[in-house]
CSV table of C-alpha atoms in Angstrom, one decimal:
chain,number,residue,atom,x,y,z
A,144,MET,CA,-35.2,95.2,46.7
A,145,SER,CA,-36.8,92.2,49.2
A,146,GLN,CA,-35.5,89.3,48.8
A,147,LYS,CA,-36.6,85.6,49.1
A,148,VAL,CA,-35.7,83.3,50.6
A,149,TYR,CA,-37.3,79.5,50.0
A,150,ILE,CA,-36.3,75.8,50.3
A,151,THR,CA,-37.3,74.5,47.3
A,152,LYS,CA,-39.1,70.6,46.6
A,153,ASN,CA,-38.7,71.1,43.2
A,154,LEU,CA,-35.9,73.2,42.0
A,155,VAL,CA,-36.3,73.1,38.0
A,156,GLU,CA,-39.8,74.8,38.5
A,157,ASP,CA,-39.2,77.0,40.7
A,158,LEU,CA,-36.2,78.3,39.1
A,159,LYS,CA,-38.0,78.7,35.8
A,160,ASN,CA,-40.8,80.2,37.4
A,161,GLU,CA,-38.1,82.9,38.4
A,162,CYS,CA,-37.0,83.4,34.9
A,163,ASP,CA,-40.3,84.8,34.3
A,164,GLY,CA,-41.0,83.6,31.5
A,165,ARG,CA,-37.6,84.6,29.5
A,166,SER,CA,-36.3,83.0,26.9
A,167,PRO,CA,-33.9,80.7,27.1
A,168,LYS,CA,-31.5,82.9,25.5
A,169,GLY,CA,-32.0,85.4,28.0
A,170,VAL,CA,-31.1,83.1,30.9
A,171,PHE,CA,-27.0,82.9,32.0
A,172,ILE,CA,-26.3,80.1,34.2
A,173,LEU,CA,-22.7,80.5,36.3
A,174,VAL,CA,-21.1,77.5,37.6
A,175,ASP,CA,-18.1,76.6,38.6
A,176,SER,CA,-15.7,73.5,37.3
A,177,ASN,CA,-17.2,71.7,40.6
A,178,THR,CA,-20.8,72.7,40.3
A,179,ARG,CA,-21.0,72.0,36.9
A,180,GLN,CA,-20.3,68.1,37.0
A,181,LEU,CA,-22.1,67.9,40.2
A,182,CYS,CA,-24.8,70.3,40.4
A,183,LEU,CA,-25.7,71.6,36.7
A,184,PRO,CA,-27.0,67.6,35.6
A,185,LEU,CA,-30.0,68.1,37.4
A,186,LEU,CA,-31.2,71.1,35.8
A,187,MET,CA,-30.1,69.6,32.3
A,188,LYS,CA,-32.9,67.2,32.3
A,189,ASP,CA,-35.0,69.5,31.5
A,190,GLU,CA,-35.5,71.1,27.7
A,191,PHE,CA,-35.3,74.5,29.1
A,192,PHE,CA,-32.2,74.8,30.9
A,193,LYS,CA,-30.6,72.8,28.2
A,194,GLN,CA,-30.8,76.1,26.1
A,195,VAL,CA,-29.8,78.6,28.3
A,196,HIS,CA,-26.4,79.6,28.5
A,197,VAL,CA,-23.6,78.1,31.2
A,198,ILE,CA,-20.7,80.7,32.2
A,199,GLU,CA,-18.0,78.6,34.2
A,200,ILE,CA,-15.2,79.6,36.4
A,201,LYS,CA,-12.9,78.1,37.8
A,202,PRO,CA,-13.1,77.3,41.9
A,203,ASN,CA,-12.2,78.3,45.6
A,204,ASP,CA,-11.8,81.7,46.8
A,205,ASP,CA,-8.3,82.4,45.0
A,206,HIS,CA,-10.2,82.8,41.8
A,207,LYS,CA,-12.9,85.4,42.9
A,208,THR,CA,-10.4,88.0,40.9
A,209,LEU,CA,-10.6,90.5,38.4
A,210,GLU,CA,-9.7,88.1,36.0
A,211,SER,CA,-12.9,85.7,36.2
A,212,ILE,CA,-15.3,88.1,36.5
A,213,ALA,CA,-13.7,90.2,33.2
A,214,SER,CA,-14.8,86.6,32.0
A,215,VAL,CA,-17.8,86.8,33.1
A,216,TRP,CA,-18.4,90.1,31.7
A,217,GLN,CA,-17.0,89.3,28.3
A,218,TYR,CA,-19.3,86.2,28.2
A,219,LEU,CA,-22.1,88.0,28.9
A,220,SER,CA,-21.3,90.9,26.0
A,221,GLU,CA,-20.2,88.3,23.3
A,222,ASN,CA,-23.8,86.1,24.5
A,223,GLY,CA,-26.3,89.1,23.6
A,224,ALA,CA,-26.7,89.9,27.3
A,225,THR,CA,-29.7,92.6,27.9
A,226,ARG,CA,-30.3,94.1,31.4
A,227,LYS,CA,-33.8,92.4,30.9
A,228,SER,CA,-31.5,88.9,31.2
A,229,ILE,CA,-31.5,87.4,34.3
A,230,MET,CA,-28.0,85.2,35.4
A,231,ILE,CA,-28.3,82.2,38.2
A,232,ASN,CA,-26.0,81.7,40.6
A,233,LEU,CA,-25.2,78.2,40.8
A,234,GLY,CA,-22.5,77.4,43.4
A,235,GLY,CA,-20.6,78.1,47.0
A,236,GLY,CA,-20.3,81.6,48.2
A,237,MET,CA,-17.5,82.0,45.7
A,238,VAL,CA,-19.7,81.4,42.6
A,239,THR,CA,-22.7,84.2,44.4
A,240,ASP,CA,-20.3,86.8,45.4
A,241,LEU,CA,-18.9,87.2,42.2
A,242,GLY,CA,-22.1,86.3,39.8
A,243,GLY,CA,-24.0,88.7,42.2
A,244,PHE,CA,-21.1,91.3,41.2
A,245,ALA,CA,-21.2,90.5,37.6
A,246,ALA,CA,-25.0,90.9,37.3
A,247,SER,CA,-25.4,93.7,39.6
A,248,THR,CA,-22.6,95.7,37.4
A,249,PHE,CA,-23.4,94.3,33.4
A,250,LYS,CA,-25.1,96.8,31.8
A,251,ARG,CA,-25.8,98.4,35.4
A,252,GLY,CA,-28.0,96.2,36.6
A,253,MET,CA,-29.5,92.6,35.9
A,254,ASP,CA,-31.4,90.4,38.1
A,255,TYR,CA,-30.0,87.5,39.4
A,256,VAL,CA,-31.2,84.5,41.5
A,257,ASN,CA,-29.1,82.4,44.2
A,258,VAL,CA,-28.9,78.7,44.2
A,259,PRO,CA,-26.3,78.2,47.0
A,260,THR,CA,-24.6,74.5,47.0
A,261,THR,CA,-23.3,74.9,49.9
A,262,LEU,CA,-24.4,75.2,53.5
A,263,LEU,CA,-22.1,77.9,53.8
A,264,GLY,CA,-23.4,80.0,51.0
A,265,ALA,CA,-26.8,79.4,52.1
A,266,VAL,CA,-26.5,80.5,55.4
A,267,ASP,CA,-24.3,83.8,54.4
A,268,ALA,CA,-23.0,84.4,51.4
A,269,ALA,CA,-26.1,83.6,49.0
A,270,VAL,CA,-28.4,85.8,51.6
A,271,GLY,CA,-28.6,89.7,51.7
A,272,GLY,CA,-27.4,90.8,49.1
A,273,LYS,CA,-23.3,91.4,49.9
A,274,THR,CA,-21.4,90.8,46.3
A,275,GLY,CA,-17.9,91.1,45.5
A,276,ILE,CA,-14.2,90.3,44.5
A,277,ASN,CA,-10.8,89.6,46.7
A,278,PHE,CA,-8.4,92.7,45.6
A,279,ALA,CA,-5.0,93.4,46.4
A,280,GLY,CA,-4.5,90.1,48.6
A,281,LEU,CA,-8.1,91.4,50.8
A,282,LYS,CA,-11.2,89.7,51.1
A,283,ASN,CA,-13.8,90.9,49.2
A,284,GLU,CA,-12.3,94.6,48.6
A,285,ILE,CA,-14.2,95.6,45.8
A,286,GLY,CA,-18.6,94.9,45.6
A,287,VAL,CA,-21.7,96.2,45.7
A,288,ILE,CA,-24.7,95.3,48.3
A,289,ASN,CA,-27.7,94.4,45.8
A,290,SER,CA,-30.2,91.6,46.8
A,291,SER,CA,-31.0,88.6,44.0
A,292,LYS,CA,-34.8,88.7,43.1
A,293,SER,CA,-34.2,85.4,45.1
A,294,VAL,CA,-32.2,82.8,47.0
A,295,LEU,CA,-33.5,78.9,46.6
A,296,ILE,CA,-32.3,76.5,48.8
A,297,ASN,CA,-32.1,73.1,48.0
A,298,ALA,CA,-30.6,70.6,51.0
A,299,ASP,CA,-30.0,67.8,49.2
A,300,PHE,CA,-27.2,69.3,48.0
A,301,PHE,CA,-25.4,69.7,50.8
A,302,ARG,CA,-25.0,66.1,51.3
A,303,SER,CA,-22.5,65.8,49.0
A,304,LEU,CA,-20.7,68.1,50.9
A,305,ASP,CA,-17.5,67.2,52.5
A,306,HIS,CA,-17.4,67.3,56.4
A,307,ASN,CA,-15.2,70.2,56.6
A,308,ASN,CA,-17.2,72.1,54.1
A,309,PHE,CA,-20.7,71.3,55.8
A,310,LEU,CA,-18.7,72.7,59.4
A,311,SER,CA,-17.4,75.7,57.7
A,312,GLY,CA,-20.8,76.5,57.2
A,313,TYR,CA,-22.1,75.8,60.5
A,314,ALA,CA,-19.6,78.3,61.8
A,315,GLU,CA,-21.9,80.9,60.1
A,316,MET,CA,-24.8,78.8,62.2
A,317,ILE,CA,-22.5,79.4,65.5
A,318,LYS,CA,-22.6,83.0,64.9
A,319,HIS,CA,-26.4,83.7,64.2
A,320,GLY,CA,-26.7,81.7,67.2
A,321,LEU,CA,-24.9,83.6,69.6
A,322,ILE,CA,-26.0,87.3,67.9
A,323,SER,CA,-29.6,86.1,68.0
A,324,GLU,CA,-31.2,84.7,71.0
A,325,PRO,CA,-30.9,81.6,73.6
A,326,LYS,CA,-33.4,79.2,71.9
A,327,VAL,CA,-31.5,79.5,68.6
A,328,TRP,CA,-27.9,79.2,70.6
A,329,ASN,CA,-28.9,76.0,72.0
A,330,ASN,CA,-30.8,74.7,68.9
A,331,ILE,CA,-26.8,75.3,67.5
A,332,LEU,CA,-25.3,73.8,70.4
A,333,SER,CA,-27.6,70.4,70.5
A,334,TYR,CA,-27.3,69.4,66.4
A,335,ASP,CA,-25.1,66.4,66.2
A,336,LEU,CA,-22.0,67.3,64.1
A,337,GLU,CA,-20.7,64.0,63.8
A,338,LYS,CA,-23.8,62.1,63.2
A,339,ILE,CA,-25.3,64.4,60.6
A,340,ASN,CA,-29.5,64.9,60.8
A,341,TYR,CA,-30.6,66.2,56.7
A,342,GLU,CA,-33.6,65.7,57.6
A,343,ALA,CA,-33.7,68.0,60.6
A,344,LEU,CA,-31.1,70.4,58.5
A,345,PRO,CA,-33.6,72.6,56.6
A,346,GLU,CA,-35.7,73.8,60.0
A,347,LEU,CA,-32.2,74.7,61.4
A,348,LEU,CA,-31.2,76.2,58.4
A,349,LEU,CA,-34.3,78.2,58.2
A,350,GLU,CA,-34.6,79.6,61.8
A,351,SER,CA,-30.6,80.6,60.8
A,352,ILE,CA,-31.6,82.0,57.6
A,353,SER,CA,-33.8,84.2,59.7
A,354,VAL,CA,-31.2,85.8,62.0
A,355,LYS,CA,-29.7,86.9,59.0
A,356,GLU,CA,-32.9,88.3,57.5
A,357,LYS,CA,-34.1,90.1,60.1
A,358,VAL,CA,-30.4,92.1,60.6
A,359,VAL,CA,-30.5,93.1,56.7
A,360,ALA,CA,-34.4,93.8,56.2
A,361,ILE,CA,-33.9,96.8,59.2
A,362,ASP,CA,-30.0,97.4,58.0
A,363,PRO,CA,-29.2,96.6,54.1
A,364,THR,CA,-26.5,98.8,53.2
A,365,GLU,CA,-24.7,98.3,56.8
A,366,LYS,CA,-25.4,101.8,58.3
A,367,GLY,CA,-25.7,100.4,61.9
A,368,LEU,CA,-27.0,97.0,62.8
A,369,ARG,CA,-26.4,95.0,60.2
A,370,LYS,CA,-22.4,95.1,61.4
A,371,VAL,CA,-23.4,92.6,64.5
A,372,LEU,CA,-23.3,90.0,61.3
A,373,ASN,CA,-19.6,90.9,61.3
A,374,PHE,CA,-19.4,89.7,64.8
A,375,GLY,CA,-15.7,86.8,64.4
A,376,HIS,CA,-15.3,88.4,61.2
A,377,THR,CA,-12.5,91.0,62.1
A,378,VAL,CA,-9.9,88.7,63.8
A,379,GLY,CA,-11.4,85.8,61.5
A,380,HIS,CA,-10.5,87.7,57.8
A,381,SER,CA,-7.2,88.2,58.9
A,382,PHE,CA,-6.5,84.5,59.8
A,383,GLU,CA,-7.6,84.1,56.5
A,384,SER,CA,-5.4,86.5,54.7
A,385,PHE,CA,-2.9,85.6,56.6
A,386,ALA,CA,-3.5,81.5,55.8
A,387,MET,CA,-3.9,82.9,52.0
A,388,GLU,CA,-0.8,84.7,52.2
A,389,THR,CA,1.5,81.5,53.6
A,390,GLY,CA,0.4,79.3,50.5
A,391,ALA,CA,-2.6,77.3,52.5
A,392,PRO,CA,-5.7,78.8,52.6
A,393,VAL,CA,-8.1,77.9,55.4
A,394,LEU,CA,-12.0,77.6,54.4
A,395,HIS,CA,-13.7,80.8,55.4
A,396,GLY,CA,-15.7,79.1,58.2
A,397,TYR,CA,-13.1,77.8,60.0
A,398,ALA,CA,-11.6,81.6,60.2
A,399,VAL,CA,-14.1,82.8,61.4
A,400,ALA,CA,-14.9,80.0,63.6
A,401,TRP,CA,-11.0,80.6,64.9
A,402,GLY,CA,-12.0,85.0,65.2
A,403,MET,CA,-15.4,84.3,67.0
A,404,ILE,CA,-12.6,82.7,69.8
A,405,SER,CA,-10.8,85.8,70.1
A,406,GLU,CA,-13.9,87.9,69.9
A,407,LEU,CA,-15.7,86.3,72.9
A,408,TYR,CA,-12.4,86.9,74.8
A,409,LEU,CA,-12.8,90.6,73.8
A,410,SER,CA,-16.8,90.3,74.4
A,411,TYR,CA,-16.2,88.7,77.7
A,412,LYS,CA,-13.0,91.4,78.9
A,413,LEU,CA,-14.7,94.8,77.4
A,414,LEU,CA,-18.5,94.0,77.8
A,415,GLY,CA,-18.8,91.0,80.9
A,416,PHE,CA,-19.7,88.2,78.4
A,417,PRO,CA,-20.4,85.3,80.8
A,418,LYS,CA,-18.1,83.2,81.1
A,419,GLN,CA,-19.4,79.7,81.0
A,420,THR,CA,-20.8,80.6,78.2
A,421,LEU,CA,-17.5,82.0,76.1
A,422,ALA,CA,-16.0,78.5,77.8
A,423,LEU,CA,-18.7,76.3,76.3
A,424,ALA,CA,-18.3,78.2,72.6
A,425,VAL,CA,-14.6,77.9,73.3
A,426,GLN,CA,-14.8,74.2,73.9
A,427,MET,CA,-17.1,73.6,70.8
A,428,ILE,CA,-15.2,75.8,68.4
A,429,LYS,CA,-12.0,73.8,69.5
A,430,GLU,CA,-13.6,70.2,68.8
A,431,ASN,CA,-14.7,71.1,65.7
A,432,TYR,CA,-12.3,73.2,63.7
A,433,GLY,CA,-8.9,72.5,65.1
A,434,VAL,CA,-6.1,75.1,64.8
A,435,LEU,CA,-4.8,77.4,62.0
A,436,LYS,CA,-0.8,77.7,63.7
A,437,ILE,CA,0.2,81.1,64.3
A,438,SER,CA,2.6,82.9,66.7
A,439,CYS,CA,3.4,85.6,68.5
A,440,ASN,CA,5.5,86.7,65.7
A,441,ASP,CA,2.9,86.8,63.4
A,442,TYR,CA,0.8,89.1,66.0
A,443,GLU,CA,2.2,92.2,64.3
A,444,HIS,CA,1.1,91.2,60.9
A,445,LEU,CA,-2.3,90.0,62.2
A,446,TYR,CA,-3.0,93.2,63.2
A,447,ASP,CA,-2.3,95.3,60.3
A,448,LEU,CA,-3.9,93.5,58.5
A,449,MET,CA,-7.4,93.8,60.9
A,450,THR,CA,-6.2,97.5,59.9
A,451,HIS,CA,-7.9,96.4,56.6
A,452,ASP,CA,-11.2,95.4,58.0
A,453,LYS,CA,-14.1,97.6,56.2
A,454,LYS,CA,-15.8,98.6,59.8
A,455,ASN,CA,-12.8,100.8,60.3
A,456,GLU,CA,-13.5,103.9,59.3
A,457,GLY,CA,-9.8,105.2,58.4
A,458,ASP,CA,-9.4,107.1,62.0
A,459,GLY,CA,-6.6,104.6,62.6
A,460,ARG,CA,-9.4,102.7,65.1
A,461,ILE,CA,-10.2,98.6,64.4
A,462,LEU,CA,-13.8,98.4,65.6
A,463,PHE,CA,-15.5,95.1,66.5
A,464,SER,CA,-18.8,94.0,67.2
A,465,LEU,CA,-19.0,92.1,70.4
A,466,LEU,CA,-21.5,90.5,72.4
A,467,LYS,CA,-22.7,91.6,76.2
A,468,ASP,CA,-24.7,87.8,76.2
A,469,ILE,CA,-26.0,86.0,73.5
A,470,GLY,CA,-28.2,88.0,71.5
A,471,GLU,CA,-27.2,91.4,73.3
A,472,VAL,CA,-24.7,93.3,70.5
A,473,GLU,CA,-22.5,96.2,70.4
A,474,ILE,CA,-21.4,97.5,67.6
A,475,ASN,CA,-18.5,99.9,66.6
A,476,VAL,CA,-16.4,98.9,70.0
A,477,SER,CA,-13.1,100.4,69.7
A,478,VAL,CA,-11.1,98.4,70.5
A,479,SER,CA,-6.8,99.2,71.8
A,480,LYS,CA,-4.1,97.6,70.0
A,481,LYS,CA,-2.8,96.0,73.6
A,482,ASP,CA,-6.1,93.8,73.8
A,483,ILE,CA,-6.3,92.9,70.5
A,484,LEU,CA,-2.6,91.0,70.5
A,485,ASP,CA,-4.0,89.6,73.8
A,486,SER,CA,-7.1,88.1,72.6
A,487,LEU,CA,-4.6,86.1,70.1
A,488,ASP,CA,-2.9,84.9,73.0
A,489,PHE,CA,-6.5,83.9,74.0
A,490,TYR,CA,-6.9,82.0,70.7
A,491,CYS,CA,-3.0,80.9,71.0
A,492,GLU,CA,-4.0,79.4,74.8
A,493,ALA,CA,-7.3,78.0,74.1
A,494,VAL,CA,-6.4,76.3,70.6
A,495,GLY,CA,-3.3,74.7,72.8
A,496,LEU,CA,-0.8,76.9,70.6
A,497,GLY,CA,0.2,78.4,74.0
C-alpha cells in the first residue's frame, strides 16, 4: 500500500479529509500522556474531533510493550472498532510504532494515519510502514511491516521539542545524508544545530524523508536495498539496549549517532570509506551528542546484543550495512568479531573514553 507523506498547513482539515467521511465514532486517536496534553488540544478545537475516541497510553519507549498494546486492543474491542474504523497515531515514534502495530493487527487490519509530533518520528518511525513493540529486552522484536494510509507532518510541533529530542531526530537525518548523495549530506552538515531555523526545517525534512521513501518504494519488506536504512543501527541498537539495561535509557537518535561512529570506522577499514569524511562525521557527532560511557569490560555483552539484530540470518554472522562513500552502500557485510570489537575501541577513542 502506498503511503502519502506531506507537510500540512491545516492539520485539522487535512486529518478530517483522511477520515474519508467516517463517523467520529469510527475514528480512534492514540496519544500518550504527553501528546494528550500538548498536541491533542489543537484537534479538540474542532467539533468533529470532540466526538472521536481517544486512547491514552504511557509515554516513552519502556512502555512499548505487550501490556500497552493489549490495552489498546482492549479499548478498540470494547468501543466498537471494526475493520472500517481508522486510527490516528498522534505522537512520537513510540506511539506510531505501537499504534501502527495495533491497527495492523486488530481484526486483521484497519487503516491508520500517523501524525508524528517529534522530529525523530517524522523522519524515521512514522514513515515506511515498520510497526512493532519491544519484547524480552529487545527493541522492536515483534511487529509487522504495513504502511499507514498517510503521514501528516505539522512542523510547528517540533518547536516544542527540547534540544536533546531535536538532536535525536536529527541523527536519522545525518544517516539519510550519509546514505544518499553529497548534496543532501552537505545540507545536513551546514544546518545550524545551535540556532535552529524552523522556517528552513520543512524543506530539509522533506529532502531527508524522500531518501527513505525512495528506498522503501523499491524494497518495502526489507528483502534487500531497504537494509541501507539500518546504517548505524546494528551497533546503535546494542548501545540502546545496553543503556536500557543499566537503568539509564538513552534517546534512540543518540544511540544511532554513537553507532554511526563505530560503523563509519568499519566502513573505512573494510570498504575504504574516505578518512576525511569519517573524521568530519565523527567530529559532528562528538560535538553534538556527547557520549555513552562504556568500557572494554562491556564489549562482550555489546557483541552478544548485536547477535540479536534482525538483519542477521541465523548462521552466527553479524551483518552490517556499510558505506564505501557518501551514497555508496553495501548491504549484508559480514564483519568479524575482532573488527566489531575494534570498532568499539574506535568509538571509545573518538568520544574521549579511550
